[in-house]
Amino acid sequence: AFQSTALQRLATADPAALLDWLGAHPDIKAPVADLGRALQALAATEAPRAIAWVRAHAGAGDSAALTAEIFGVWIGKDREEALKFLQSLSTGAAKDQIITQLVNSDTAVTDPFFAGNMLPDAFDHALQFSNDAGRLTALRRVCSRMGELQLSTEKLLKNPALRPADREALLKKP
């Protein structure tokens, strides 16, 4: 109980110190919520360092989710570098979680001008999803949000990388 409370407080007070301490004490496992909080706080100023920490120290079961959380902060702070990181990843479940985070972030944008610039980019990244259901869900979310903001999806639907089955599904009225 004491250790858990100490880790919670350190995660809030000095996230970098918590991560350094945990890195030096691999036998101690912080609760994922505290670890996520510390990594998100670090990502606000040093996202690559937070990613490096996850790669070096996080368990395989937590790595993809923690990386997606870091990406969620990073995309809001330095979109260009965050997208470079996304492009560097191999296709698979971890990249899919990050693409989902990107789509969630970009579909939350309320200003049509910014959304008009960001959502086509999110659509292009969603095309890289490794599984059909996830890809189609992400593509639908982007197109739906563009419709809500009265932005044209015509150019997106003509994207040569869009699979014919996905195009057909996106054009069907719900």
JSON list of C-alpha atoms in Angstrom, two decimals:
[
{"chain": "A", "resi": 1, "resn": "ALA", "atom": "CA", "xyz": [0.00, 0.00, 0.00]},
{"chain": "A", "resi": 2, "resn": "PHE", "atom": "CA", "xyz": [2.80, 2.41, 0.91]},
{"chain": "A", "resi": 3, "resn": "GLN", "atom": "CA", "xyz": [4.71, 1.63, -2.28]},
{"chain": "A", "resi": 4, "resn": "SER", "atom": "CA", "xyz": [1.61, 2.13, -4.41]},
{"chain": "A", "resi": 5, "resn": "THR", "atom": "CA", "xyz": [0.86, 5.50, -2.78]},
{"chain": "A", "resi": 6, "resn": "ALA", "atom": "CA", "xyz": [4.48, 6.60, -3.19]},
{"chain": "A", "resi": 7, "resn": "LEU", "atom": "CA", "xyz": [4.44, 5.64, -6.88]},
{"chain": "A", "resi": 8, "resn": "GLN", "atom": "CA", "xyz": [1.16, 7.53, -7.41]},
{"chain": "A", "resi": 9, "resn": "ARG", "atom": "CA", "xyz": [2.56, 10.67, -5.81]},
{"chain": "A", "resi": 10, "resn": "LEU", "atom": "CA", "xyz": [5.84, 10.49, -7.70]},
{"chain": "A", "resi": 11, "resn": "ALA", "atom": "CA", "xyz": [3.97, 9.95, -10.99]},
{"chain": "A", "resi": 12, "resn": "THR", "atom": "CA", "xyz": [2.24, 13.28, -10.41]},
{"chain": "A", "resi": 13, "resn": "ALA", "atom": "CA", "xyz": [5.04, 15.26, -8.78]},
{"chain": "A", "resi": 14, "resn": "ASP", "atom": "CA", "xyz": [7.99, 14.21, -10.94]},
{"chain": "A", "resi": 15, "resn": "PRO", "atom": "CA", "xyz": [7.11, 11.80, -13.76]},
{"chain": "A", "resi": 16, "resn": "ALA", "atom": "CA", "xyz": [10.65, 11.70, -15.17]},
{"chain": "A", "resi": 17, "resn": "ALA", "atom": "CA", "xyz": [12.04, 10.76, -11.76]},
{"chain": "A", "resi": 18, "resn": "LEU", "atom": "CA", "xyz": [9.47, 7.97, -11.44]},
{"chain": "A", "resi": 19, "resn": "LEU", "atom": "CA", "xyz": [10.44, 6.58, -14.83]},
{"chain": "A", "resi": 20, "resn": "ASP", "atom": "CA", "xyz": [14.16, 6.82, -14.02]},
{"chain": "A", "resi": 21, "resn": "TRP", "atom": "CA", "xyz": [13.58, 5.06, -10.72]},
{"chain": "A", "resi": 22, "resn": "LEU", "atom": "CA", "xyz": [11.47, 2.32, -12.29]},
{"chain": "A", "resi": 23, "resn": "GLY", "atom": "CA", "xyz": [14.10, 1.85, -14.99]},
{"chain": "A", "resi": 24, "resn": "ALA", "atom": "CA", "xyz": [16.71, 1.31, -12.30]},
{"chain": "A", "resi": 25, "resn": "HIS", "atom": "CA", "xyz": [14.43, -1.08, -10.36]},
{"chain": "A", "resi": 26, "resn": "PRO", "atom": "CA", "xyz": [13.01, -3.50, -12.96]},
{"chain": "A", "resi": 27, "resn": "ASP", "atom": "CA", "xyz": [11.69, -5.77, -10.21]},
{"chain": "A", "resi": 28, "resn": "ILE", "atom": "CA", "xyz": [9.17, -3.08, -9.18]},
{"chain": "A", "resi": 29, "resn": "LYS", "atom": "CA", "xyz": [6.08, -2.79, -11.36]},
{"chain": "A", "resi": 30, "resn": "ALA", "atom": "CA", "xyz": [4.10, 0.42, -11.16]},
{"chain": "A", "resi": 31, "resn": "PRO", "atom": "CA", "xyz": [0.35, 0.26, -11.68]},
{"chain": "A", "resi": 32, "resn": "VAL", "atom": "CA", "xyz": [-0.37, 0.87, -15.38]},
{"chain": "A", "resi": 33, "resn": "ALA", "atom": "CA", "xyz": [-2.51, 3.93, -14.56]},
{"chain": "A", "resi": 34, "resn": "ASP", "atom": "CA", "xyz": [0.39, 5.60, -12.70]},
{"chain": "A", "resi": 35, "resn": "LEU", "atom": "CA", "xyz": [2.83, 4.61, -15.40]},
{"chain": "A", "resi": 36, "resn": "GLY", "atom": "CA", "xyz": [0.51, 5.99, -18.09]},
{"chain": "A", "resi": 37, "resn": "ARG", "atom": "CA", "xyz": [0.09, 9.25, -16.18]},
{"chain": "A", "resi": 38, "resn": "ALA", "atom": "CA", "xyz": [3.86, 9.66, -15.82]},
{"chain": "A", "resi": 39, "resn": "LEU", "atom": "CA", "xyz": [4.49, 8.83, -19.49]},
{"chain": "A", "resi": 40, "resn": "GLN", "atom": "CA", "xyz": [1.82, 11.26, -20.68]},
{"chain": "A", "resi": 41, "resn": "ALA", "atom": "CA", "xyz": [3.29, 14.02, -18.54]},
{"chain": "A", "resi": 42, "resn": "LEU", "atom": "CA", "xyz": [6.76, 13.32, -19.94]},
{"chain": "A", "resi": 43, "resn": "ALA", "atom": "CA", "xyz": [5.35, 13.14, -23.49]},
{"chain": "A", "resi": 44, "resn": "ALA", "atom": "CA", "xyz": [4.16, 16.73, -23.18]},
{"chain": "A", "resi": 45, "resn": "THR", "atom": "CA", "xyz": [7.80, 17.85, -23.28]},
{"chain": "A", "resi": 46, "resn": "GLU", "atom": "CA", "xyz": [9.87, 14.81, -24.28]},
{"chain": "A", "resi": 47, "resn": "ALA", "atom": "CA", "xyz": [7.75, 12.36, -26.28]},
{"chain": "A", "resi": 48, "resn": "PRO", "atom": "CA", "xyz": [10.72, 10.52, -27.85]},
{"chain": "A", "resi": 49, "resn": "ARG", "atom": "CA", "xyz": [12.13, 9.91, -24.36]},
{"chain": "A", "resi": 50, "resn": "ALA", "atom": "CA", "xyz": [8.77, 8.55, -23.21]},
{"chain": "A", "resi": 51, "resn": "ILE", "atom": "CA", "xyz": [8.62, 6.23, -26.25]},
{"chain": "A", "resi": 52, "resn": "ALA", "atom": "CA", "xyz": [12.19, 5.06, -25.58]},
{"chain": "A", "resi": 53, "resn": "TRP", "atom": "CA", "xyz": [11.29, 4.30, -21.98]},
{"chain": "A", "resi": 54, "resn": "VAL", "atom": "CA", "xyz": [8.31, 2.18, -23.04]},
{"chain": "A", "resi": 55, "resn": "ARG", "atom": "CA", "xyz": [10.42, 0.28, -25.55]},
{"chain": "A", "resi": 56, "resn": "ALA", "atom": "CA", "xyz": [13.10, -0.42, -22.95]},
{"chain": "A", "resi": 57, "resn": "HIS", "atom": "CA", "xyz": [10.99, -1.13, -19.87]},
{"chain": "A", "resi": 58, "resn": "ALA", "atom": "CA", "xyz": [7.27, -1.71, -20.45]},
{"chain": "A", "resi": 59, "resn": "GLY", "atom": "CA", "xyz": [5.87, -5.21, -20.53]},
{"chain": "A", "resi": 60, "resn": "ALA", "atom": "CA", "xyz": [4.77, -6.58, -23.87]},
{"chain": "A", "resi": 61, "resn": "GLY", "atom": "CA", "xyz": [1.12, -6.51, -22.79]},
{"chain": "A", "resi": 62, "resn": "ASP", "atom": "CA", "xyz": [1.23, -2.81, -21.92]},
{"chain": "A", "resi": 63, "resn": "SER", "atom": "CA", "xyz": [3.62, -1.45, -24.54]},
{"chain": "A", "resi": 64, "resn": "ALA", "atom": "CA", "xyz": [1.17, -0.80, -27.41]},
{"chain": "A", "resi": 65, "resn": "ALA", "atom": "CA", "xyz": [-1.42, 0.94, -25.23]},
{"chain": "A", "resi": 66, "resn": "LEU", "atom": "CA", "xyz": [1.19, 3.09, -23.46]},
{"chain": "A", "resi": 67, "resn": "THR", "atom": "CA", "xyz": [2.75, 4.05, -26.79]},
{"chain": "A", "resi": 68, "resn": "ALA", "atom": "CA", "xyz": [-0.68, 5.06, -28.12]},
{"chain": "A", "resi": 69, "resn": "GLU", "atom": "CA", "xyz": [-1.26, 7.21, -25.02]},
{"chain": "A", "resi": 70, "resn": "ILE", "atom": "CA", "xyz": [2.08, 8.95, -25.55]},
{"chain": "A", "resi": 71, "resn": "PHE", "atom": "CA", "xyz": [1.24, 9.46, -29.22]},
{"chain": "A", "resi": 72, "resn": "GLY", "atom": "CA", "xyz": [-2.07, 11.05, -28.21]},
{"chain": "A", "resi": 73, "resn": "VAL", "atom": "CA", "xyz": [-0.17, 13.73, -26.31]},
{"chain": "A", "resi": 74, "resn": "TRP", "atom": "CA", "xyz": [2.59, 14.03, -28.91]},
{"chain": "A", "resi": 75, "resn": "ILE", "atom": "CA", "xyz": [0.23, 14.57, -31.85]},
{"chain": "A", "resi": 76, "resn": "GLY", "atom": "CA", "xyz": [-1.18, 17.63, -30.08]},
{"chain": "A", "resi": 77, "resn": "LYS", "atom": "CA", "xyz": [2.26, 19.07, -29.31]},
{"chain": "A", "resi": 78, "resn": "ASP", "atom": "CA", "xyz": [4.32, 18.29, -32.41]},
{"chain": "A", "resi": 79, "resn": "ARG", "atom": "CA", "xyz": [2.22, 16.78, -35.17]},
{"chain": "A", "resi": 80, "resn": "GLU", "atom": "CA", "xyz": [5.02, 16.58, -37.71]},
{"chain": "A", "resi": 81, "resn": "GLU", "atom": "CA", "xyz": [7.37, 14.60, -35.46]},
{"chain": "A", "resi": 82, "resn": "ALA", "atom": "CA", "xyz": [4.55, 12.40, -34.16]},
{"chain": "A", "resi": 83, "resn": "LEU", "atom": "CA", "xyz": [3.55, 11.51, -37.71]},
{"chain": "A", "resi": 84, "resn": "LYS", "atom": "CA", "xyz": [7.18, 10.71, -38.58]},
{"chain": "A", "resi": 85, "resn": "PHE", "atom": "CA", "xyz": [7.20, 8.31, -35.65]},
{"chain": "A", "resi": 86, "resn": "LEU", "atom": "CA", "xyz": [3.94, 6.73, -36.83]},
{"chain": "A", "resi": 87, "resn": "GLN", "atom": "CA", "xyz": [5.38, 6.24, -40.32]},
{"chain": "A", "resi": 88, "resn": "SER", "atom": "CA", "xyz": [8.45, 4.52, -38.84]},
{"chain": "A", "resi": 89, "resn": "LEU", "atom": "CA", "xyz": [6.37, 1.74, -37.29]},
{"chain": "A", "resi": 90, "resn": "SER", "atom": "CA", "xyz": [5.85, -1.67, -38.83]},
{"chain": "A", "resi": 91, "resn": "THR", "atom": "CA", "xyz": [2.34, -2.74, -39.72]},
{"chain": "A", "resi": 92, "resn": "GLY", "atom": "CA", "xyz": [0.58, -4.50, -36.88]},
{"chain": "A", "resi": 93, "resn": "ALA", "atom": "CA", "xyz": [-1.53, -4.16, -33.76]},
{"chain": "A", "resi": 94, "resn": "ALA", "atom": "CA", "xyz": [0.69, -1.54, -32.11]},
{"chain": "A", "resi": 95, "resn": "LYS", "atom": "CA", "xyz": [0.57, 0.72, -35.18]},
{"chain": "A", "resi": 96, "resn": "ASP", "atom": "CA", "xyz": [-3.19, 0.14, -35.40]},
{"chain": "A", "resi": 97, "resn": "GLN", "atom": "CA", "xyz": [-3.63, 1.46, -31.83]},
{"chain": "A", "resi": 98, "resn": "ILE", "atom": "CA", "xyz": [-1.68, 4.57, -32.73]},
{"chain": "A", "resi": 99, "resn": "ILE", "atom": "CA", "xyz": [-3.69, 5.11, -35.91]},
{"chain": "A", "resi": 100, "resn": "THR", "atom": "CA", "xyz": [-6.84, 4.80, -33.81]},
{"chain": "A", "resi": 101, "resn": "GLN", "atom": "CA", "xyz": [-5.43, 7.44, -31.46]},
{"chain": "A", "resi": 102, "resn": "LEU", "atom": "CA", "xyz": [-4.72, 9.71, -34.46]},
{"chain": "A", "resi": 103, "resn": "VAL", "atom": "CA", "xyz": [-8.25, 9.26, -35.82]},
{"chain": "A", "resi": 104, "resn": "ASN", "atom": "CA", "xyz": [-9.74, 9.93, -32.37]},
{"chain": "A", "resi": 105, "resn": "SER", "atom": "CA", "xyz": [-7.65, 13.07, -31.98]},
{"chain": "A", "resi": 106, "resn": "ASP", "atom": "CA", "xyz": [-8.34, 14.41, -35.46]},
{"chain": "A", "resi": 107, "resn": "THR", "atom": "CA", "xyz": [-12.08, 13.70, -35.41]},
{"chain": "A", "resi": 108, "resn": "ALA", "atom": "CA", "xyz": [-12.31, 15.70, -32.18]},
{"chain": "A", "resi": 109, "resn": "VAL", "atom": "CA", "xyz": [-11.21, 18.87, -33.97]},
{"chain": "A", "resi": 110, "resn": "THR", "atom": "CA", "xyz": [-14.14, 21.27, -34.20]},
{"chain": "A", "resi": 111, "resn": "ASP", "atom": "CA", "xyz": [-12.72, 24.01, -36.42]},
{"chain": "A", "resi": 112, "resn": "PRO", "atom": "CA", "xyz": [-13.59, 23.15, -40.05]},
{"chain": "A", "resi": 113, "resn": "PHE", "atom": "CA", "xyz": [-10.43, 24.84, -41.36]},
{"chain": "A", "resi": 114, "resn": "PHE", "atom": "CA", "xyz": [-8.11, 22.74, -39.19]},
{"chain": "A", "resi": 115, "resn": "ALA", "atom": "CA", "xyz": [-10.22, 19.62, -39.63]},
{"chain": "A", "resi": 116, "resn": "GLY", "atom": "CA", "xyz": [-10.13, 20.10, -43.38]},
{"chain": "A", "resi": 117, "resn": "ASN", "atom": "CA", "xyz": [-6.34, 19.87, -43.21]},
{"chain": "A", "resi": 118, "resn": "MET", "atom": "CA", "xyz": [-6.07, 17.11, -40.62]},
{"chain": "A", "resi": 119, "resn": "LEU", "atom": "CA", "xyz": [-8.84, 14.68, -41.50]},
{"chain": "A", "resi": 120, "resn": "PRO", "atom": "CA", "xyz": [-7.59, 13.79, -45.00]},
{"chain": "A", "resi": 121, "resn": "ASP", "atom": "CA", "xyz": [-4.24, 13.00, -43.37]},
{"chain": "A", "resi": 122, "resn": "ALA", "atom": "CA", "xyz": [-5.97, 10.80, -40.79]},
{"chain": "A", "resi": 123, "resn": "PHE", "atom": "CA", "xyz": [-7.81, 9.05, -43.65]},
{"chain": "A", "resi": 124, "resn": "ASP", "atom": "CA", "xyz": [-4.51, 8.30, -45.40]},
{"chain": "A", "resi": 125, "resn": "HIS", "atom": "CA", "xyz": [-3.09, 6.84, -42.20]},
{"chain": "A", "resi": 126, "resn": "ALA", "atom": "CA", "xyz": [-6.24, 4.81, -41.56]},
{"chain": "A", "resi": 127, "resn": "LEU", "atom": "CA", "xyz": [-5.65, 3.11, -44.90]},
{"chain": "A", "resi": 128, "resn": "GLN", "atom": "CA", "xyz": [-2.58, 1.52, -43.29]},
{"chain": "A", "resi": 129, "resn": "PHE", "atom": "CA", "xyz": [-4.63, -0.39, -40.69]},
{"chain": "A", "resi": 130, "resn": "SER", "atom": "CA", "xyz": [-3.59, -4.04, -40.59]},
{"chain": "A", "resi": 131, "resn": "ASN", "atom": "CA", "xyz": [-7.09, -5.49, -40.27]},
{"chain": "A", "resi": 132, "resn": "ASP", "atom": "CA", "xyz": [-10.18, -4.90, -42.36]},
{"chain": "A", "resi": 133, "resn": "ALA", "atom": "CA", "xyz": [-12.65, -4.16, -39.57]},
{"chain": "A", "resi": 134, "resn": "GLY", "atom": "CA", "xyz": [-10.40, -1.64, -37.83]},
{"chain": "A", "resi": 135, "resn": "ARG", "atom": "CA", "xyz": [-9.52, 0.06, -41.10]},
{"chain": "A", "resi": 136, "resn": "LEU", "atom": "CA", "xyz": [-13.14, 0.42, -42.16]},
{"chain": "A", "resi": 137, "resn": "THR", "atom": "CA", "xyz": [-14.17, 1.72, -38.72]},
{"chain": "A", "resi": 138, "resn": "ALA", "atom": "CA", "xyz": [-11.43, 4.37, -38.82]},
{"chain": "A", "resi": 139, "resn": "LEU", "atom": "CA", "xyz": [-12.26, 5.37, -42.41]},
{"chain": "A", "resi": 140, "resn": "ARG", "atom": "CA", "xyz": [-15.97, 5.66, -41.54]},
{"chain": "A", "resi": 141, "resn": "ARG", "atom": "CA", "xyz": [-15.19, 7.85, -38.54]},
{"chain": "A", "resi": 142, "resn": "VAL", "atom": "CA", "xyz": [-13.13, 10.24, -40.63]},
{"chain": "A", "resi": 143, "resn": "CYS", "atom": "CA", "xyz": [-15.74, 10.43, -43.42]},
{"chain": "A", "resi": 144, "resn": "SER", "atom": "CA", "xyz": [-18.56, 10.86, -40.92]},
{"chain": "A", "resi": 145, "resn": "ARG", "atom": "CA", "xyz": [-16.76, 13.70, -39.16]},
{"chain": "A", "resi": 146, "resn": "MET", "atom": "CA", "xyz": [-16.03, 15.39, -42.47]},
{"chain": "A", "resi": 147, "resn": "GLY", "atom": "CA", "xyz": [-19.73, 15.16, -43.31]},
{"chain": "A", "resi": 148, "resn": "GLU", "atom": "CA", "xyz": [-20.67, 16.68, -39.96]},
{"chain": "A", "resi": 149, "resn": "LEU", "atom": "CA", "xyz": [-18.32, 19.58, -40.67]},
{"chain": "A", "resi": 150, "resn": "GLN", "atom": "CA", "xyz": [-19.67, 19.88, -44.23]},
{"chain": "A", "resi": 151, "resn": "LEU", "atom": "CA", "xyz": [-16.30, 19.01, -45.76]},
{"chain": "A", "resi": 152, "resn": "SER", "atom": "CA", "xyz": [-16.16, 17.09, -49.02]},
{"chain": "A", "resi": 153, "resn": "THR", "atom": "CA", "xyz": [-15.02, 13.46, -48.96]},
{"chain": "A", "resi": 154, "resn": "GLU", "atom": "CA", "xyz": [-14.97, 13.19, -52.77]},
{"chain": "A", "resi": 155, "resn": "LYS", "atom": "CA", "xyz": [-11.18, 13.36, -53.03]},
{"chain": "A", "resi": 156, "resn": "LEU", "atom": "CA", "xyz": [-10.74, 10.80, -50.24]},
{"chain": "A", "resi": 157, "resn": "LEU", "atom": "CA", "xyz": [-13.03, 8.32, -51.94]},
{"chain": "A", "resi": 158, "resn": "LYS", "atom": "CA", "xyz": [-10.95, 8.59, -55.11]},
{"chain": "A", "resi": 159, "resn": "ASN", "atom": "CA", "xyz": [-7.73, 7.74, -53.28]},
{"chain": "A", "resi": 160, "resn": "PRO", "atom": "CA", "xyz": [-6.08, 4.93, -55.29]},
{"chain": "A", "resi": 161, "resn": "ALA", "atom": "CA", "xyz": [-4.97, 3.23, -52.07]},
{"chain": "A", "resi": 162, "resn": "LEU", "atom": "CA", "xyz": [-8.61, 2.85, -50.95]},
{"chain": "A", "resi": 163, "resn": "ARG", "atom": "CA", "xyz": [-9.68, -0.75, -51.44]},
{"chain": "A", "resi": 164, "resn": "PRO", "atom": "CA", "xyz": [-12.74, -1.20, -53.66]},
{"chain": "A", "resi": 165, "resn": "ALA", "atom": "CA", "xyz": [-14.65, -3.01, -50.89]},
{"chain": "A", "resi": 166, "resn": "ASP", "atom": "CA", "xyz": [-13.93, -0.16, -48.48]},
{"chain": "A", "resi": 167, "resn": "ARG", "atom": "CA", "xyz": [-15.00, 2.43, -51.08]},
{"chain": "A", "resi": 168, "resn": "GLU", "atom": "CA", "xyz": [-18.25, 0.54, -51.61]},
{"chain": "A", "resi": 169, "resn": "ALA", "atom": "CA", "xyz": [-18.89, 0.30, -47.87]},
{"chain": "A", "resi": 170, "resn": "LEU", "atom": "CA", "xyz": [-18.19, 4.00, -47.36]},
{"chain": "A", "resi": 171, "resn": "LEU", "atom": "CA", "xyz": [-20.57, 4.98, -50.16]},
{"chain": "A", "resi": 172, "resn": "LYS", "atom": "CA", "xyz": [-23.45, 2.92, -48.74]},
{"chain": "A", "resi": 173, "resn": "LYS", "atom": "CA", "xyz": [-25.96, 4.93, -46.78]},
{"chain": "A", "resi": 174, "resn": "PRO", "atom": "CA", "xyz": [-26.41, 3.61, -43.21]}
]
